[in-house]
């Protein structure tokens, strides 16, 4: 049981770290640590379906609207859309993804 909690914590930490980098790609997507930790399970769901960090980042950052209410809301909507990542091929991963 304890090993499962540690594993879960490690995954959530890695997911939060990835989410915190989105602000480097687009300042409007800057999150604080608490927001990143709340969104981490959505990233972990993408990873469980086989998405790479680049695919998660692309789904959130590419084609972002000019104005957005909040970074948290935008990221949550993108990651929750369609229940997870599309089944991309490496060629399609270079295009903008729109929910």
C-alpha positions as CSV (number, residue, x, y, z in Angstrom):
1,X,0.0,0.0,0.0
2,X,2.8,2.4,0.9
3,X,4.7,1.8,-2.3
4,X,1.5,2.6,-4.3
5,X,1.2,6.0,-2.5
6,X,4.9,6.8,-3.1
7,X,4.5,5.9,-6.8
8,X,1.4,8.0,-7.0
9,X,3.2,11.0,-5.4
10,X,6.1,10.6,-7.8
11,X,3.8,10.6,-10.8
12,X,1.9,13.6,-9.5
13,X,5.1,15.5,-8.9
14,X,6.4,14.8,-12.4
15,X,3.1,15.8,-13.9
16,X,3.1,19.1,-11.9
17,X,6.6,19.8,-13.0
18,X,5.5,19.4,-16.6
19,X,2.5,21.7,-16.1
20,X,4.7,24.4,-14.5
21,X,6.8,24.5,-17.7
22,X,3.8,25.6,-19.8
23,X,4.4,29.2,-18.8
24,X,7.8,29.0,-20.5
25,X,6.0,28.4,-23.8
26,X,3.3,30.9,-23.3
27,X,3.3,33.3,-20.3
28,X,-0.5,33.2,-20.2
29,X,-0.3,29.5,-19.2
30,X,1.7,30.2,-16.0
31,X,0.4,28.2,-13.1
32,X,1.3,28.2,-9.4
33,X,2.3,25.0,-7.6
34,X,-1.1,24.4,-6.1
35,X,-2.8,24.7,-9.4
36,X,-0.3,22.4,-11.0
37,X,-0.8,19.7,-8.4
38,X,-4.6,19.9,-8.8
39,X,-4.2,19.4,-12.6
40,X,-1.6,16.6,-12.3
41,X,-4.1,13.7,-12.4
42,X,-5.2,14.9,-15.8
43,X,-1.7,14.7,-17.1
44,X,-1.2,11.3,-15.5
45,X,-4.3,10.1,-17.4
46,X,-2.8,11.2,-20.7
47,X,0.4,9.4,-19.8
48,X,-1.5,6.2,-19.0
49,X,-2.9,6.4,-22.5
50,X,0.6,6.6,-24.0
51,X,1.0,10.4,-24.5
52,X,4.5,11.8,-24.3
53,X,5.3,15.1,-22.5
54,X,5.5,16.8,-25.9
55,X,2.0,15.6,-26.8
56,X,0.6,16.8,-23.5
57,X,2.3,20.2,-24.0
58,X,1.1,20.5,-27.6
59,X,-2.5,19.8,-26.7
60,X,-2.4,22.6,-24.2
61,X,-0.2,25.2,-25.8
62,X,-0.7,25.0,-29.5
63,X,-3.6,27.0,-30.9
64,X,-4.4,28.7,-27.6
65,X,-6.9,31.5,-28.0
66,X,-5.7,35.1,-27.9
67,X,-7.5,35.7,-24.7
68,X,-8.3,33.3,-21.9
69,X,-10.0,33.7,-18.6
70,X,-7.4,31.8,-16.7
71,X,-4.5,29.5,-17.3
72,X,-6.0,26.9,-15.0
73,X,-9.3,26.8,-16.8
74,X,-7.7,26.6,-20.2
75,X,-5.4,23.8,-19.3
76,X,-8.1,21.9,-17.5
77,X,-10.4,22.2,-20.5
78,X,-7.7,21.1,-22.9
79,X,-6.6,18.1,-20.9
80,X,-10.2,17.0,-20.1
81,X,-11.4,17.3,-23.7
82,X,-12.4,14.1,-25.3
83,X,-11.3,12.1,-22.2
84,X,-7.6,12.2,-23.0
85,X,-5.1,12.4,-25.9
86,X,-6.0,11.6,-29.4
87,X,-4.0,8.6,-30.9
88,X,-1.4,10.7,-32.7
89,X,1.2,9.5,-35.1
90,X,4.5,11.4,-35.0
91,X,3.6,13.2,-38.2
92,X,0.2,14.4,-36.8
93,X,1.8,15.5,-33.5
94,X,3.5,18.4,-35.2
95,X,0.1,20.0,-36.0
96,X,-2.0,22.1,-33.7
97,X,-4.6,20.1,-31.8
98,X,-7.9,21.7,-31.1
99,X,-10.5,20.2,-28.7
